[in-house]
Amino acid sequence: MHPTNDSKKSWIELGYELFSEEGHEGLQVERLARILNKNKSGYYHYFGDKDVFLNALMAEHLERAHAYAEQIKLIKDFDPEYIQLMVKNKTTILFQMQLVKNREFRIFIDTALKVNELIVPVISPVFGRYLGVSQEEASKFWGLLRDSFYSRVTLKTFSAEWISAFTAELRNIVSLVGQR
């Protein structure tokens, strides 16, 4: 008997979650099978090897990023609306963070860049209003904030309160610079 497509989806969903929390190091076939209470042969049936599995995870991430970008288009205010959206999409954001942190792998950096191409244009107007700067300036500040965010956030600190305080830091710096 062959596993169902629901089974394939369960491998991808678990892999996505583990990757977002631990990076690619957390993706051992034996561990995935144990957590899912499935036989490793199901993994090999669907994916064959880790490269195919990683490609499936990247496709899943791009799909989630498209949905996230559409959600961003609906918000007006960075704080609290966008911050709440971030918390709601924590796994997707942490997955993106892992891609950036492990950018020495071509597939990871290529996927991260594709996601940035989706997100930056839709977040820049909202972020610009928050900072009180043009959309072009907001786009540049967003890159700085994003990279700093990825280097400082952890699974445990990822909360609306932490993100709000973190982004307020940048807002204060931009305000101080603007006063000069």
XYZ file of N, CA and C in Angstrom:
540
model
N 0.830 -1.178 0.000
C 0.000 0.000 0.000
C 0.882 1.252 0.000
N 0.583 2.206 -0.885
C 1.346 3.448 -0.971
C 0.761 4.504 -0.043
N 1.622 5.326 0.572
C 1.120 6.426 1.396
C 0.302 7.398 0.544
N -0.613 8.120 1.162
C -1.453 9.075 0.442
C -0.725 10.397 0.264
N -1.325 11.295 -0.545
C -0.761 12.627 -0.707
C -0.754 13.378 0.605
N -1.717 13.085 1.500
C -1.706 13.692 2.830
C -0.404 13.331 3.537
N 0.066 12.127 3.275
C 1.315 11.688 3.883
C 2.483 12.510 3.350
N 2.510 12.752 2.049
C 3.572 13.571 1.464
C 3.527 14.968 2.073
N 2.342 15.513 2.198
C 2.172 16.850 2.786
C 2.666 16.863 4.230
N 2.432 15.786 4.961
C 2.883 15.748 6.361
C 4.407 15.780 6.455
N 5.108 15.126 5.523
C 6.570 15.185 5.489
C 7.023 16.624 5.250
N 6.373 17.294 4.301
C 6.744 18.672 3.956
C 6.438 19.620 5.112
N 5.257 19.481 5.720
C 4.895 20.378 6.823
C 5.842 20.228 8.009
N 6.174 18.995 8.350
C 7.115 18.781 9.454
C 8.500 19.294 9.078
N 8.940 18.995 7.869
C 10.241 19.489 7.423
C 10.306 21.004 7.447
N 9.232 21.636 7.047
C 9.171 23.104 7.032
C 9.300 23.645 8.455
N 8.559 23.062 9.355
C 8.610 23.505 10.755
C 9.998 23.300 11.364
N 10.576 22.127 11.157
C 11.905 21.852 11.716
C 12.973 22.740 11.089
N 12.875 22.967 9.786
C 13.835 23.844 9.122
C 13.735 25.251 9.705
N 12.521 25.727 9.936
C 12.355 27.085 10.469
C 12.946 27.213 11.868
N 12.916 26.148 12.637
C 13.435 26.180 14.004
C 14.923 25.879 14.095
N 15.423 24.984 13.236
C 16.784 24.463 13.406
C 17.670 24.569 12.167
N 17.108 24.970 11.047
C 17.868 24.965 9.809
C 17.919 23.572 9.205
N 18.700 23.427 8.174
C 18.759 22.144 7.456
C 19.327 21.013 8.307
N 20.055 21.343 9.363
C 20.622 20.298 10.224
C 19.536 19.472 10.915
N 18.353 20.038 11.064
C 17.259 19.337 11.737
C 16.499 18.380 10.844
N 16.932 18.203 9.622
C 16.166 17.423 8.648
C 16.731 16.022 8.405
N 16.925 15.261 9.441
C 17.368 13.874 9.262
C 16.147 12.982 9.009
N 16.262 12.113 8.013
C 15.155 11.246 7.615
C 14.652 10.419 8.798
N 15.568 9.850 9.567
C 15.169 9.016 10.698
C 14.339 9.809 11.698
N 14.760 11.029 11.963
C 14.049 11.880 12.915
C 12.654 12.250 12.396
N 12.584 12.642 11.137
C 11.293 12.974 10.536
C 10.342 11.780 10.622
N 10.845 10.613 10.263
C 10.020 9.401 10.287
C 9.542 9.095 11.713
N 10.439 9.251 12.668
C 10.083 8.976 14.071
C 8.986 9.931 14.552
N 9.138 11.218 14.271
C 8.153 12.210 14.713
C 6.801 11.958 14.044
N 6.828 11.610 12.768
C 5.588 11.363 12.030
C 5.012 9.977 12.297
N 5.804 9.143 12.963
C 5.405 7.762 13.203
C 5.141 7.052 11.863
N 6.083 7.255 10.938
C 5.992 6.663 9.605
C 7.296 5.939 9.291
N 7.243 5.119 8.297
C 8.418 4.401 7.828
C 9.246 5.316 6.930
N 10.561 5.218 7.020
C 11.459 6.028 6.181
C 11.207 5.789 4.697
N 10.688 4.639 4.344
C 10.451 4.334 2.928
C 9.468 5.328 2.305
N 8.561 5.897 3.101
C 7.635 6.905 2.593
C 8.380 8.141 2.128
N 9.366 8.549 2.902
C 10.196 9.693 2.534
C 10.869 9.430 1.188
N 11.499 8.263 1.060
C 12.221 7.936 -0.165
C 11.268 7.742 -1.340
N 10.055 7.267 -1.062
C 9.048 7.113 -2.117
C 8.707 8.474 -2.723
N 8.501 9.462 -1.867
C 8.112 10.780 -2.339
C 9.264 11.641 -2.828
N 10.390 11.545 -2.159
C 11.461 12.506 -2.416
C 12.741 11.889 -2.969
N 12.987 10.647 -2.719
C 14.183 10.000 -3.241
C 15.446 10.373 -2.496
N 15.695 11.670 -2.364
C 16.887 12.102 -1.637
C 16.644 13.491 -1.041
N 17.625 13.968 -0.315
C 17.478 15.232 0.420
C 17.336 16.423 -0.522
N 18.000 16.391 -1.678
C 17.894 17.511 -2.616
C 16.456 17.695 -3.095
N 15.787 16.610 -3.401
C 14.387 16.691 -3.849
C 13.512 17.192 -2.694
N 13.789 16.728 -1.495
C 13.034 17.183 -0.314
C 13.259 18.677 -0.091
N 14.498 19.127 -0.188
C 14.780 20.556 -0.023
C 14.079 21.387 -1.098
N 14.045 20.891 -2.320
C 13.321 21.600 -3.386
C 11.832 21.696 -3.053
N 11.273 20.638 -2.486
C 9.859 20.663 -2.081
C 9.646 21.687 -0.968
N 10.590 21.779 -0.035
C 10.488 22.768 1.043
C 10.605 24.186 0.491
N 11.489 24.400 -0.478
C 11.636 25.730 -1.068
C 10.355 26.122 -1.808
N 9.752 25.175 -2.515
C 8.482 25.450 -3.208
C 7.392 25.799 -2.200
N 7.344 25.084 -1.103
C 6.383 25.373 -0.032
C 6.622 26.777 0.523
N 7.886 27.132 0.708
C 8.210 28.449 1.252
C 7.779 29.560 0.291
N 8.031 29.380 -0.978
C 7.622 30.389 -1.961
C 6.106 30.535 -1.995
N 5.411 29.433 -1.861
C 3.942 29.474 -1.810
C 3.469 30.263 -0.580
N 4.074 29.989 0.558
C 3.714 30.712 1.781
C 4.104 32.182 1.692
N 5.218 32.465 1.052
C 5.662 33.856 0.901
C 4.706 34.645 0.013
N 4.201 34.015 -1.032
C 3.204 34.678 -1.883
C 1.960 35.025 -1.066
N 1.494 34.090 -0.269
C 0.316 34.329 0.576
C 0.606 35.441 1.588
N 1.792 35.445 2.150
C 2.207 36.466 3.115
C 2.230 37.847 2.455
N 2.773 37.927 1.256
C 2.820 39.200 0.528
C 1.407 39.725 0.275
N 0.494 38.839 -0.049
C -0.902 39.252 -0.263
C -1.513 39.779 1.039
N -1.172 39.178 2.155
C -1.669 39.648 3.452
C -1.095 41.019 3.787
N 0.159 41.251 3.444
C 0.790 42.543 3.712
C 0.065 43.657 2.964
N -0.382 43.366 1.745
C -1.069 44.371 0.928
C -2.338 44.896 1.602
N -2.877 44.143 2.535
C -4.142 44.518 3.178
C -3.970 45.372 4.429
N -2.746 45.544 4.893
C -2.552 46.278 6.139
C -2.217 47.742 5.881
N -2.520 48.564 6.867
C -2.265 50.008 6.761
C -1.122 50.446 7.669
N -1.069 49.904 8.874
C -0.100 50.351 9.880
C 0.933 49.275 10.181
N 2.172 49.715 10.312
C 3.249 48.783 10.640
C 3.073 48.220 12.048
N 2.866 49.135 12.989
C 2.696 48.720 14.390
C 1.333 49.214 14.849
N 0.412 48.311 15.108
C 0.581 46.895 15.413
C 0.261 45.917 14.277
N -0.387 46.372 13.178
C -0.891 45.428 12.177
C 0.174 44.521 11.582
N 1.264 45.107 11.085
C 2.281 44.265 10.456
C 2.959 43.369 11.494
N 3.195 43.895 12.651
C 3.837 43.086 13.696
C 2.955 41.897 14.062
N 1.659 42.105 14.149
C 0.738 40.990 14.416
C 0.766 39.976 13.273
N 0.874 40.484 12.048
C 0.973 39.593 10.890
C 2.256 38.768 10.952
N 3.337 39.394 11.394
C 4.599 38.658 11.555
C 4.434 37.512 12.548
N 3.819 37.806 13.669
C 3.634 36.781 14.702
C 2.766 35.645 14.167
N 1.739 36.003 13.426
C 0.861 34.998 12.827
C 1.627 34.115 11.830
N 2.638 34.678 11.182
C 3.432 33.969 10.169
C 4.841 33.661 10.664
N 4.969 33.421 11.932
C 6.262 33.196 12.583
C 7.089 32.110 11.886
N 6.479 30.996 11.581
C 7.211 29.883 10.976
C 7.780 30.283 9.617
N 7.003 31.007 8.828
C 7.462 31.449 7.508
C 8.643 32.410 7.644
N 8.549 33.323 8.591
C 9.629 34.297 8.785
C 10.890 33.604 9.301
N 10.732 32.673 10.228
C 11.895 31.952 10.738
C 12.517 31.056 9.663
N 11.687 30.513 8.774
C 12.206 29.729 7.661
C 13.085 30.614 6.785
N 12.588 31.817 6.480
C 13.362 32.774 5.676
C 14.672 33.121 6.381
N 14.609 33.299 7.682
C 15.815 33.598 8.461
C 16.842 32.467 8.309
N 16.388 31.232 8.372
C 17.302 30.089 8.218
C 17.923 30.063 6.823
N 17.144 30.449 5.820
C 17.698 30.517 4.457
C 18.845 31.513 4.402
N 18.636 32.670 5.025
C 19.660 33.720 5.018
C 20.873 33.287 5.831
N 20.642 32.707 6.990
C 21.760 32.273 7.835
C 22.596 31.178 7.177
N 21.974 30.397 6.313
C 22.671 29.295 5.635
C 22.843 29.594 4.151
N 23.128 30.858 3.851
C 23.182 31.319 2.463
C 24.339 30.746 1.661
N 25.223 29.997 2.296
C 26.304 29.382 1.524
C 25.774 28.277 0.599
N 24.534 27.849 0.838
C 23.898 26.862 -0.039
C 23.111 27.619 -1.106
N 23.425 27.393 -2.343
C 22.830 28.134 -3.466
C 21.304 28.109 -3.432
N 20.710 26.952 -3.196
C 19.256 26.833 -3.199
C 18.632 27.726 -2.116
N 19.327 27.887 -1.003
C 18.789 28.698 0.093
C 18.832 30.185 -0.250
N 19.958 30.652 -0.735
C 20.063 32.083 -1.037
C 19.188 32.447 -2.231
N 19.098 31.564 -3.217
C 18.225 31.842 -4.362
C 16.765 31.983 -3.915
N 16.334 31.095 -3.049
C 14.960 31.161 -2.546
C 14.762 32.401 -1.687
N 15.714 32.704 -0.828
C 15.619 33.899 0.031
C 15.502 35.161 -0.820
N 16.273 35.252 -1.887
C 16.222 36.431 -2.760
C 14.867 36.539 -3.469
N 14.321 35.412 -3.899
C 12.994 35.426 -4.528
C 11.937 35.929 -3.548
N 12.034 35.499 -2.306
C 11.077 35.944 -1.295
C 11.239 37.440 -1.037
N 12.475 37.905 -0.932
C 12.705 39.338 -0.732
C 12.097 40.155 -1.875
N 12.194 39.650 -3.100
C 11.609 40.340 -4.253
C 10.091 40.457 -4.134
N 9.473 39.510 -3.454
C 8.026 39.554 -3.229
C 7.653 40.511 -2.103
N 8.430 40.481 -1.030
C 8.052 41.183 0.203
C 8.440 42.660 0.185
N 9.624 43.000 -0.244
C 10.109 44.388 -0.148
C 9.154 45.390 -0.815
N 8.674 45.138 -2.029
C 7.784 46.134 -2.642
C 6.461 46.343 -1.892
N 5.960 45.314 -1.229
C 4.670 45.468 -0.544
C 4.815 45.984 0.879
N 5.958 45.759 1.510
C 6.155 46.256 2.873
C 6.696 47.682 2.880
N 7.399 48.091 1.851
C 8.033 49.413 1.830
C 7.069 50.575 2.058
N 5.887 50.603 1.442
C 4.983 51.725 1.721
C 4.544 51.781 3.193
N 4.234 50.637 3.764
C 3.804 50.571 5.163
C 4.953 50.957 6.086
N 6.130 50.440 5.800
C 7.302 50.725 6.620
C 7.710 52.186 6.478
N 7.581 52.731 5.274
C 7.901 54.133 5.046
C 7.016 55.057 5.877
N 5.728 54.746 5.926
C 4.822 55.554 6.762
C 5.216 55.453 8.232
N 5.595 54.253 8.657
C 5.996 54.039 10.056
C 7.226 54.863 10.410
N 8.191 54.886 9.491
C 9.438 55.616 9.746
C 9.333 57.100 9.398
N 8.349 57.464 8.592
C 8.241 58.844 8.139
C 9.244 59.164 7.048
N 9.509 58.182 6.173
C 10.461 58.349 5.078
C 9.810 57.913 3.773
N 10.479 58.183 2.673
C 9.958 57.775 1.361
C 9.977 56.251 1.231
N 9.233 55.778 0.249
C 9.193 54.338 -0.003
C 10.575 53.821 -0.391
N 11.315 54.585 -1.157
C 12.667 54.184 -1.570
C 13.589 54.068 -0.350
N 13.531 55.066 0.536
C 14.344 55.019 1.758
C 13.900 53.860 2.646
N 12.588 53.662 2.731
C 12.058 52.570 3.550
C 12.568 51.226 3.063
N 12.657 51.071 1.755
C 13.166 49.829 1.177
C 14.596 49.559 1.634
N 15.412 50.602 1.674
C 16.808 50.453 2.126
C 16.868 50.166 3.627
N 16.079 50.899 4.395
C 16.041 50.657 5.835
C 15.507 49.256 6.138
N 14.564 48.797 5.315
C 13.997 47.466 5.524
C 15.086 46.400 5.435
N 15.967 46.535 4.461
C 17.068 45.573 4.331
C 17.941 45.545 5.569
N 18.237 46.712 6.111
C 19.044 46.783 7.342
C 18.301 46.172 8.533
N 17.039 46.543 8.658
C 16.235 46.026 9.768
C 16.103 44.512 9.677
N 15.791 44.024 8.491
C 15.587 42.591 8.287
C 16.840 41.799 8.670
N 17.988 42.253 8.178
C 19.222 41.530 8.467
C 19.571 41.585 9.946
N 19.363 42.722 10.561
C 19.601 42.854 11.995
C 18.614 41.993 12.782
N 17.372 41.991 12.341
C 16.328 41.178 12.980
C 16.738 39.705 12.960
N 17.147 39.217 11.793
C 17.542 37.813 11.668
C 18.711 37.459 12.578
N 19.607 38.408 12.805
C 20.765 38.112 13.650
C 20.430 38.156 15.140
N 19.321 38.791 15.496
C 19.004 38.960 16.916
C 17.810 38.150 17.417
N 16.854 37.873 16.550
C 15.658 37.164 17.001
C 15.959 35.685 17.237
N 15.242 35.103 18.172
C 15.314 33.663 18.414
C 13.892 33.126 18.458
N 13.781 31.831 18.446
C 12.479 31.185 18.552
C 11.757 31.645 19.824
N 12.508 31.817 20.892
C 11.918 32.201 22.177
C 11.575 33.690 22.256
N 12.365 34.550 21.620
C 12.105 35.993 21.727
C 11.082 36.479 20.709
N 10.757 35.678 19.725
C 9.854 36.086 18.654
C 8.449 36.313 19.225
N 8.142 37.576 19.478
C 6.829 37.956 20.005
C 6.505 39.364 19.533
N 5.244 39.731 19.613
C 4.826 41.078 19.200
C 5.549 42.139 20.023
N 5.701 41.908 21.305
C 6.364 42.878 22.185
C 7.825 43.064 21.796
N 8.512 41.969 21.574
C 9.930 42.040 21.213
C 10.099 42.739 19.864
N 9.281 42.370 18.882
C 9.387 42.956 17.544
C 9.071 44.449 17.595
N 8.061 44.816 18.355
C 7.693 46.227 18.475
C 8.845 47.044 19.070
N 9.446 46.536 20.118
C 10.585 47.230 20.736
C 11.765 47.288 19.771
N 12.008 46.215 19.071
C 13.112 46.142 18.119
C 12.940 47.166 16.996
N 11.746 47.224 16.412
C 11.522 48.157 15.309
C 11.474 49.605 15.800
N 11.027 49.810 17.029
C 11.018 51.165 17.595
C 12.445 51.709 17.706
N 13.406 50.815 17.966
C 14.824 51.215 18.008
C 15.243 51.865 16.693
N 14.923 51.199 15.589
C 15.285 51.743 14.283
C 14.537 53.048 14.027
N 13.283 53.082 14.385
C 12.476 54.300 14.188
C 13.110 55.476 14.940
N 13.571 55.240 16.152
C 14.223 56.291 16.930
C 15.533 56.747 16.287
N 16.292 55.810 15.769
C 17.556 56.155 15.112
C 17.285 56.998 13.872
N 16.300 56.577 13.054
C 15.962 57.336 11.853
C 15.487 58.739 12.236
N 14.744 58.856 13.303
C 14.255 60.148 13.771
C 15.422 61.044 14.188
N 16.375 60.474 14.920
C 17.539 61.232 15.350
C 18.375 61.710 14.165
N 18.572 60.836 13.202
C 19.336 61.184 12.004
C 18.618 62.293 11.227
N 17.287 62.200 11.156
C 16.507 63.203 10.449
C 16.551 64.581 11.103
N 16.844 64.620 12.379
C 16.907 65.897 13.100
C 18.216 66.638 12.857
N 19.199 65.973 12.319
C 20.507 66.589 12.090
C 20.514 67.499 10.918
